[in-house]
Tab-separated table of C-alpha atoms and ligand atoms in Angstrom:
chain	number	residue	atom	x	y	z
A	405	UNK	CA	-4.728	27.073	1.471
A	406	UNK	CA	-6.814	25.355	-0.943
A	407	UNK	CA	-9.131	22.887	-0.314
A	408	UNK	CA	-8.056	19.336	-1.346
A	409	UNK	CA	-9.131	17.814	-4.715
A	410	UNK	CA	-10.404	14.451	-3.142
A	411	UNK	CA	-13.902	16.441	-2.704
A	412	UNK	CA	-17.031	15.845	-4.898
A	413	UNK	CA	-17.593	19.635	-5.243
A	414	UNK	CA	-13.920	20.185	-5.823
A	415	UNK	CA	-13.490	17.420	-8.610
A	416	UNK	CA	-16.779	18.658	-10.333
A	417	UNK	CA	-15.046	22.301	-9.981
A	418	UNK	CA	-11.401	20.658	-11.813
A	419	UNK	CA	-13.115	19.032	-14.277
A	420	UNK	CA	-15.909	21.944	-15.046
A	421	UNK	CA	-13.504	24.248	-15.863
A	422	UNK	CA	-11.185	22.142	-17.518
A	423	UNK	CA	-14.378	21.511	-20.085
A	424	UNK	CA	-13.726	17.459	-19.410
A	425	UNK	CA	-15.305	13.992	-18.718
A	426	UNK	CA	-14.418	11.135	-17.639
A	427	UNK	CA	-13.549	8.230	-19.725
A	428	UNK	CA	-14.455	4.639	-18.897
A	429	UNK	CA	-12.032	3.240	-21.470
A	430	UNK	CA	-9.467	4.461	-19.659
A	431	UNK	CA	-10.678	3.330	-15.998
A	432	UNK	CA	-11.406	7.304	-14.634
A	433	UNK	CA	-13.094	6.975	-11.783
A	434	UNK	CA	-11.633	9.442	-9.395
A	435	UNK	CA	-11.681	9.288	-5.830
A	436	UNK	CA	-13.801	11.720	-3.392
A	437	UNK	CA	-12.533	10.600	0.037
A	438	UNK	CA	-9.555	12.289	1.152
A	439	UNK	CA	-10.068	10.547	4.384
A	440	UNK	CA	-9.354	7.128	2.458
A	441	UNK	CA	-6.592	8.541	0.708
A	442	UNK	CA	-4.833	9.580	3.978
A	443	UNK	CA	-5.329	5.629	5.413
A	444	UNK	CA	-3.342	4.659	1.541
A	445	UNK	CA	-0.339	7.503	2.577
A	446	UNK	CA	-0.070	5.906	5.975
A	447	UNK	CA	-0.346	2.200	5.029
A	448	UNK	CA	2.785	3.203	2.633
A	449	UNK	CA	4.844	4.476	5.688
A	450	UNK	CA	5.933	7.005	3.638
A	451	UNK	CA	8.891	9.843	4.435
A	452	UNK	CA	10.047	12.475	3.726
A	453	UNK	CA	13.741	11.150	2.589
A	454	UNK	CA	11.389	8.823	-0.055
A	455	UNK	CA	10.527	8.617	-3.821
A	456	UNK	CA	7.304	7.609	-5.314
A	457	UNK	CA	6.277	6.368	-8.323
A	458	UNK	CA	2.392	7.153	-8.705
A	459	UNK	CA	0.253	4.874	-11.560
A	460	UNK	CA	-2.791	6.955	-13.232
A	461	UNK	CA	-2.440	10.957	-11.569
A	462	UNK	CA	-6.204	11.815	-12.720
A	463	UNK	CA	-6.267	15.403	-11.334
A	464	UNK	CA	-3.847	14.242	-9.021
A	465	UNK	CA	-6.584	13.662	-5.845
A	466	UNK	CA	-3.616	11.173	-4.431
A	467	UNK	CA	-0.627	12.644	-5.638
A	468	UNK	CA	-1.304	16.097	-3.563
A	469	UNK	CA	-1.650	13.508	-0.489
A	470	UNK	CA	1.723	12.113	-1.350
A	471	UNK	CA	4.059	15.423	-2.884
A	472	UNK	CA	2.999	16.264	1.518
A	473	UNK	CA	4.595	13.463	2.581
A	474	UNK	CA	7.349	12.268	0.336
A	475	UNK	CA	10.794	13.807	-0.942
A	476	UNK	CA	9.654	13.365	-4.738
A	477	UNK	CA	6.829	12.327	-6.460
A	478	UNK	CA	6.892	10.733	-10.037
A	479	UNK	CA	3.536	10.698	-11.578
A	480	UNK	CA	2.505	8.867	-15.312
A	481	UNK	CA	-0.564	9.368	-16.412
A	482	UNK	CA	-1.841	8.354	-20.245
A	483	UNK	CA	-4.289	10.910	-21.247
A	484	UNK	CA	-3.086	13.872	-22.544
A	485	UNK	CA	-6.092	15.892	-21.103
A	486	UNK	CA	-5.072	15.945	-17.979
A	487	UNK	CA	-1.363	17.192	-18.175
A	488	UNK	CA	-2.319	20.889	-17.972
A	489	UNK	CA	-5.302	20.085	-15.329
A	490	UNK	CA	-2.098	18.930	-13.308
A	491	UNK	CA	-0.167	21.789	-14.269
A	492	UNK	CA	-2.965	23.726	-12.269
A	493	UNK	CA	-4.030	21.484	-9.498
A	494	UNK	CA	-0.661	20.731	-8.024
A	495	UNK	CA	1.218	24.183	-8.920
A	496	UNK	CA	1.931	24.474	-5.396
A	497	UNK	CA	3.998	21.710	-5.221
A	498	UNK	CA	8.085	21.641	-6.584
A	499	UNK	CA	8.724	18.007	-6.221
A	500	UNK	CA	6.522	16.374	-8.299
A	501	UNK	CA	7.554	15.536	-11.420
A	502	UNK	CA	4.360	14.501	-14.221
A	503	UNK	CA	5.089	12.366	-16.957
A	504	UNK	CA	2.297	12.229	-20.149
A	505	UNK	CA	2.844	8.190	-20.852
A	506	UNK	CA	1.624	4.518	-20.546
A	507	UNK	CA	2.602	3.379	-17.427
A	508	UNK	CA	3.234	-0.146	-19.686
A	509	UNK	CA	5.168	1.350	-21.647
A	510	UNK	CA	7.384	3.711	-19.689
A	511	UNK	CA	11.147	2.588	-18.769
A	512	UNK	CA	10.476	2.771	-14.652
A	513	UNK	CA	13.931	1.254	-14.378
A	514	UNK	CA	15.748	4.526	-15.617
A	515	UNK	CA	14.047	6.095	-12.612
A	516	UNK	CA	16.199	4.498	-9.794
A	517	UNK	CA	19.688	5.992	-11.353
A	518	UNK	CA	18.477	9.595	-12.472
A	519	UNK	CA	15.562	10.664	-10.573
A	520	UNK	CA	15.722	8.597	-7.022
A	521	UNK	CA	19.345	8.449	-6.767
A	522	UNK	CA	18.737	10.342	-3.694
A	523	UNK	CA	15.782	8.988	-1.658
A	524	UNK	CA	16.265	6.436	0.745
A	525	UNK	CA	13.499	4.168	-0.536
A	526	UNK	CA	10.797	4.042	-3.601
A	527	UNK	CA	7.296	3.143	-3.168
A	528	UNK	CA	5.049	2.382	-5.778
A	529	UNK	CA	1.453	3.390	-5.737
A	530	UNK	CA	-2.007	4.056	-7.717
A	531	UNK	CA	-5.676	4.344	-7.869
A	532	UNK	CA	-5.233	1.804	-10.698
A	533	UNK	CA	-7.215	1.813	-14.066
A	534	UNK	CA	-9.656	-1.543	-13.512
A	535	UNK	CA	-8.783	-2.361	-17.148
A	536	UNK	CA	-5.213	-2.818	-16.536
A	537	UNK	CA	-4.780	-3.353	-13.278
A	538	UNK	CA	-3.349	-7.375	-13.526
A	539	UNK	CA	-0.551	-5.929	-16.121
A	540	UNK	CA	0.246	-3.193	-14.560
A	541	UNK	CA	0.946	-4.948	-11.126
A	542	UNK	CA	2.379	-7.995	-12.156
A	543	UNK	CA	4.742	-5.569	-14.716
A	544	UNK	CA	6.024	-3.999	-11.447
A	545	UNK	CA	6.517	-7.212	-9.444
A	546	UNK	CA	8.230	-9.402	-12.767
A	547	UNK	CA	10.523	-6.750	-13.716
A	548	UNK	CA	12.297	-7.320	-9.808
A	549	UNK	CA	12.311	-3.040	-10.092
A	550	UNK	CA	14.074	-1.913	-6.608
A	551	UNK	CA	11.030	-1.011	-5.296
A	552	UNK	CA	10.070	-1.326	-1.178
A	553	UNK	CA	6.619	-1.539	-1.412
A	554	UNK	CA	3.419	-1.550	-3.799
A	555	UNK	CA	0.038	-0.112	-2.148
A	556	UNK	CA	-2.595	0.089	-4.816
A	557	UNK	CA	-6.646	0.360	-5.273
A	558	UNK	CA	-8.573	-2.385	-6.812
A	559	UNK	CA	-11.124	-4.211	-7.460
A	560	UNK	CA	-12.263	-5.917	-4.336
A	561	UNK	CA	-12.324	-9.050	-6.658
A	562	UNK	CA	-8.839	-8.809	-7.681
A	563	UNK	CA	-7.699	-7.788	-4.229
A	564	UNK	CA	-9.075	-11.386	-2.992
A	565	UNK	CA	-7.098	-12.990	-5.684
A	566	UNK	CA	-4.461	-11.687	-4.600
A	567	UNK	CA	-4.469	-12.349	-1.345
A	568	UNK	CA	-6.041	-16.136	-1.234
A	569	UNK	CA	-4.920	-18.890	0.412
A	570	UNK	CA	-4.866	-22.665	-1.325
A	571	UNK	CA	-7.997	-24.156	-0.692
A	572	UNK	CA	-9.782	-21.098	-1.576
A	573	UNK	CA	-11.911	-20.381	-4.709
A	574	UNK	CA	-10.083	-17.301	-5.627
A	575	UNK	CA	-6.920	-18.637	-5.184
A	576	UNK	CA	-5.385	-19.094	-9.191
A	577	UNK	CA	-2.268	-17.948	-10.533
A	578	UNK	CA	-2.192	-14.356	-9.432
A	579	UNK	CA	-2.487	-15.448	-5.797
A	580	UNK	CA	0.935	-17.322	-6.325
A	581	UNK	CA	2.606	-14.890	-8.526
A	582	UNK	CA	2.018	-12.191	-5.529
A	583	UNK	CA	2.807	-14.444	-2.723
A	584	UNK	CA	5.940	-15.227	-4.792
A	585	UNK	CA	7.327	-11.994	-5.169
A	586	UNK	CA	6.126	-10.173	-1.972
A	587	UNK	CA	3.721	-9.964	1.524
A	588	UNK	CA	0.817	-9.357	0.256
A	589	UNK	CA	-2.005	-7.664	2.682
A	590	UNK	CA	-5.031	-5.875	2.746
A	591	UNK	CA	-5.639	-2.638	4.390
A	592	UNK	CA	-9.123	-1.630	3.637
A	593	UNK	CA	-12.401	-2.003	1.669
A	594	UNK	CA	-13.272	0.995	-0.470
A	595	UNK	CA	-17.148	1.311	-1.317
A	596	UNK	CA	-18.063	2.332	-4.739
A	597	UNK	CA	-20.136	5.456	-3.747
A	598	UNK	CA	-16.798	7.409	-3.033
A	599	UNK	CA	-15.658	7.331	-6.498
A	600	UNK	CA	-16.977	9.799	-9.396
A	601	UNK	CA	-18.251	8.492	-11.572
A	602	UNK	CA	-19.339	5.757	-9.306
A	603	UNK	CA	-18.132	1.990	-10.650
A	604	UNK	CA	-20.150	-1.080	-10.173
A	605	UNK	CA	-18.006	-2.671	-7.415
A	606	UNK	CA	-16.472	-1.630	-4.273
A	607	UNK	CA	-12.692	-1.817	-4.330
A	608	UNK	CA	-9.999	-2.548	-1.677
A	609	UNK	CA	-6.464	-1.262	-0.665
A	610	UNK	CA	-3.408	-4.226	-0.927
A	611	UNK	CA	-0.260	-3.543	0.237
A	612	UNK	CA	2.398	-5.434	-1.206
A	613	UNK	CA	5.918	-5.751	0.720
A	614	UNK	CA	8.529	-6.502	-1.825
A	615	UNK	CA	10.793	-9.365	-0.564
A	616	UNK	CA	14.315	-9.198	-0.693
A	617	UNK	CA	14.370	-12.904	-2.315
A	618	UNK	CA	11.469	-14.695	-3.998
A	619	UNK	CA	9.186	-16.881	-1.338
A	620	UNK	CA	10.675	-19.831	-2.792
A	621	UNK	CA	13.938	-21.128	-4.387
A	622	UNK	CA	13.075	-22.395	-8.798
A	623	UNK	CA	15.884	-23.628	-11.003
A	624	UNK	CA	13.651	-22.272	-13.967
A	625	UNK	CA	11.376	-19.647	-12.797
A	626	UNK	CA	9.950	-19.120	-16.675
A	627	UNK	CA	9.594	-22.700	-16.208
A	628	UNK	CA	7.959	-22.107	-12.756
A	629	UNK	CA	4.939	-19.900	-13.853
A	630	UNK	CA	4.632	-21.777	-17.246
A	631	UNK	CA	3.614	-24.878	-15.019
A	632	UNK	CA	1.786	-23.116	-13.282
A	633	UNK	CA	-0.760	-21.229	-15.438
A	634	UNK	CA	-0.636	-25.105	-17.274
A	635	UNK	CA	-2.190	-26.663	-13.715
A	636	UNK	CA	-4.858	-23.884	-13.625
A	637	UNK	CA	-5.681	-24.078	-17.096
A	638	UNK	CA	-8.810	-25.916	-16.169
A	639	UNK	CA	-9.877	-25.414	-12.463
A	640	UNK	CA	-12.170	-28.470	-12.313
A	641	UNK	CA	-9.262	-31.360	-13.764
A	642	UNK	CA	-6.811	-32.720	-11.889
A	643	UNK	CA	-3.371	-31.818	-12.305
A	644	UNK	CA	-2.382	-34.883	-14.087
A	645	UNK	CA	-5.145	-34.188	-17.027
A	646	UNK	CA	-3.948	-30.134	-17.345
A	647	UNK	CA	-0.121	-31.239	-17.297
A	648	UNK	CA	-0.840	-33.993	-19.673
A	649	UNK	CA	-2.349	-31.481	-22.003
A	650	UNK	CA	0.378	-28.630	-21.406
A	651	UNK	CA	3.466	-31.344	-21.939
A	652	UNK	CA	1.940	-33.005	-24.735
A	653	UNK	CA	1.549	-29.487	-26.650
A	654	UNK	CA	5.343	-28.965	-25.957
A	655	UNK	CA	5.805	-32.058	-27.244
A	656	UNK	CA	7.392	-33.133	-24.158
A	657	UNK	CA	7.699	-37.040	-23.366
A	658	UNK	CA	7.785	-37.548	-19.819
A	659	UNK	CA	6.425	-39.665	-17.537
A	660	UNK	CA	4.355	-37.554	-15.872
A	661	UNK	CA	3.664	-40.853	-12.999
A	662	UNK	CA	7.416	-40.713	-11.971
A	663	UNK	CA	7.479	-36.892	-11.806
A	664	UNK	CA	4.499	-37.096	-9.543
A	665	UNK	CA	6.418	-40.148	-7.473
A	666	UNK	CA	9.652	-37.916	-7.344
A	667	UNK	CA	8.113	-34.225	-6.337
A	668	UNK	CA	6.036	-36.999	-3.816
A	669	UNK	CA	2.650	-35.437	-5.047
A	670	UNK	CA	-0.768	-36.669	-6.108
A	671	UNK	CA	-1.691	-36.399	-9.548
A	672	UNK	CA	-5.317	-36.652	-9.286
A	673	UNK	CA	-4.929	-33.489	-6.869
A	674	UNK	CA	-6.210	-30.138	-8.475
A	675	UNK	CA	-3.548	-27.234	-8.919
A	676	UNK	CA	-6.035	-24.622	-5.922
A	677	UNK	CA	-4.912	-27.117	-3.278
A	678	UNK	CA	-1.296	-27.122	-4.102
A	679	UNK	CA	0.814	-24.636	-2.207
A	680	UNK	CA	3.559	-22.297	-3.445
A	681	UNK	CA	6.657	-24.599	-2.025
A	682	UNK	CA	4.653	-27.536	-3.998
A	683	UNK	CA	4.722	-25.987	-7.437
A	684	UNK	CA	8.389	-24.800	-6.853
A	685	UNK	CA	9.534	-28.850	-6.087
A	686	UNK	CA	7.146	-29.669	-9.107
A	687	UNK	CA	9.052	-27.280	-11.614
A	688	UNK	CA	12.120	-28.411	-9.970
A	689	UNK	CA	11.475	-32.124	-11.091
A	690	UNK	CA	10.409	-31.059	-14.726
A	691	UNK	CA	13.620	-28.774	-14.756
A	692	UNK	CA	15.960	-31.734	-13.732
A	693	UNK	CA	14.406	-33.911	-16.835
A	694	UNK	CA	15.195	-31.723	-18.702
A	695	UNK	CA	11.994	-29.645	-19.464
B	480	SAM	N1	-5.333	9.017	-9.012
B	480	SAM	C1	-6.654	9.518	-9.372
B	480	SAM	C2	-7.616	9.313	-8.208
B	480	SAM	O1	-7.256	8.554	-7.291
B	480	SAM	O2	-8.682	9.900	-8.227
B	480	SAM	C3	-7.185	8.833	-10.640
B	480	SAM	C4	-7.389	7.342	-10.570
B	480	SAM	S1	-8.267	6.650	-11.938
B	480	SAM	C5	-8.926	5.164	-11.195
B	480	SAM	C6	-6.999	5.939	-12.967
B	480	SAM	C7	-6.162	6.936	-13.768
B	480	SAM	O3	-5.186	6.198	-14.526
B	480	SAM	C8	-6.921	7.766	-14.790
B	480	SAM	O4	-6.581	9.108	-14.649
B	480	SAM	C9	-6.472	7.215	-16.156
B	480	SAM	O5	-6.489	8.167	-17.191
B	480	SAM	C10	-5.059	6.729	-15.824
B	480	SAM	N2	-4.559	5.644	-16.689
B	480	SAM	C11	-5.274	4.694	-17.324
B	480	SAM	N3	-4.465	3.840	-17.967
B	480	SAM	C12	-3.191	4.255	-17.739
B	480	SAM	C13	-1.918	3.782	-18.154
B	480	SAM	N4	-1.804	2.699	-18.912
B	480	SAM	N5	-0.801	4.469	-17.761
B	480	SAM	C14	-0.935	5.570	-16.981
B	480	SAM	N6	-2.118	6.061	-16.558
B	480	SAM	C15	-3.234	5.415	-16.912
């Protein structure tokens, strides 16, 4: 059997005789630890009756791990260099299936009625590109794709976004926009020396459990996350100044004293303390007058 590609020597090997490098543009920094990668396969809870969807293949370190595991594995990954690396790497493998595109660009939703009509459940995953990795995951959690679960690498800064509570410094829009849309938690903190080339910070695993039904009811839900990127627009004024500013662009007349009175809410509170449930009554109030 061949040795596994989440090695140094092994990755130098791949990409020595592939005549290649790595390119920061595109966010290549490959992982070394197969250890690691085995701790991602589990915390996905894979089977073998499921699909997966795999973001950013490299030399396919992870997707080896998973074409072990899984019934299928569907693998995008954007530079065209890699394709016939791939090709070679994973030739021992019939049920993976690599696709040469932007992940941003791809039609994922065709997936679920040609490919995975026949798994029992699709699970998203990736050693995700650091300069993409907010559009890529909130592309998979907006577009309500029927997927169980979402286990990515990040950023160990992003990963804390993700995951904070109100209160919190990190907490902001992404926080809620996760929280919203799934269970978000993390598994484990990845150090930077395991990655080649090695990036500047350490990164962390986040699981994200899909729910069945947002975390909240919103008459308006475009409505919903406009507010709420309005409230954070400046972290240091109160939510009365940054909805002031939002409505009066919109050229919205409200009385923004009532709506406080009515969602039964502080103005001169700022948006971090404000839970989820209190920017869903919020964009309920602005939906009812007609907003
Ligand atoms: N999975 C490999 C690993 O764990 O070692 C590689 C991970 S590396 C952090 C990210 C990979 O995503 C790179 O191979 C990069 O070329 C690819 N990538 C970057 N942007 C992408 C995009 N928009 N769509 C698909 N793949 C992308």
């Amino acid at each position: 059997m061949t040795k596994e590609i989440a090695t140094p020597s092994r990755t130098r090997e791949i990409m020595d005789k592939h005549h290649l490098s790595f390119k920061k543009s595109l966010g290549q920094n490959f992982m070394l630890d197969g250890n690691i990668l085995n701790k991602m396969v589990d915390a996905t809870e894979v089977t073998a009756e499921d699909g997966i969807i795999e973001v950013g293949a490299g030399i396919g370190a992870l997707t080896e791990k998973f074409a072990k595991r899984a019934k299928k594995v569907v693998a995008f990954e954007i530079d065209r260099r890699f394709i016939p690396v791939l090709a070679d790497t994973l030739s021992a493998y019939d049920n993976i299936d690599v696709r040469h595109q932007d992940i941003l660009q791809a039609d994922v939703q065709e997936l679920f009625t040609t490919t995975f009509n026949d798994v029992r459940h699709v699970i998203a995953v990736g050693n995700l590109p650091y300069y993409v990795t907010t559009p890529i995951l909130m592309g998979f959690l907006e577009q309500k794709l029927p997927i169980q679960s979402l286990t990515v690498m990040i950023q160990k800064e992003v990963g804390e976004r993700l995951a904070a509570f109100p209160g919190t410094k990190a907490y902001g829009s992404l926080s809620i926009a996760a929280q919203y849309y799934a269970e978000t938690e993390e598994i484990m903190t990845v150090p930077a020396t395991v990655f080649m080339p090695r990036p500047n910070v350490d990164s962390t695993i986040i699981r994200f459990r899909i729910r069945n039904q947002p975390a909240v009811h919103v008459e308006d839900e475009r409505l919903f996350f406009d507010l709420i990127r309005a409230a954070f627009a400046q972290r240091r004024k109160t939510l009365s100044n940054n909805l002031r500013h939002w409505l009066g662009q919109k050229e919205f007349e409200a009385d923004l004293q009532e709506v406080f009175h009515l969602a039964d809410m502080d103005g001169k509170r700022r948006a971090e303390t404000l839970t989820l449930a209190e920017f869903a009554v919020l964009a309920d109030v602005l939906s009812k007058k007609g907003l």
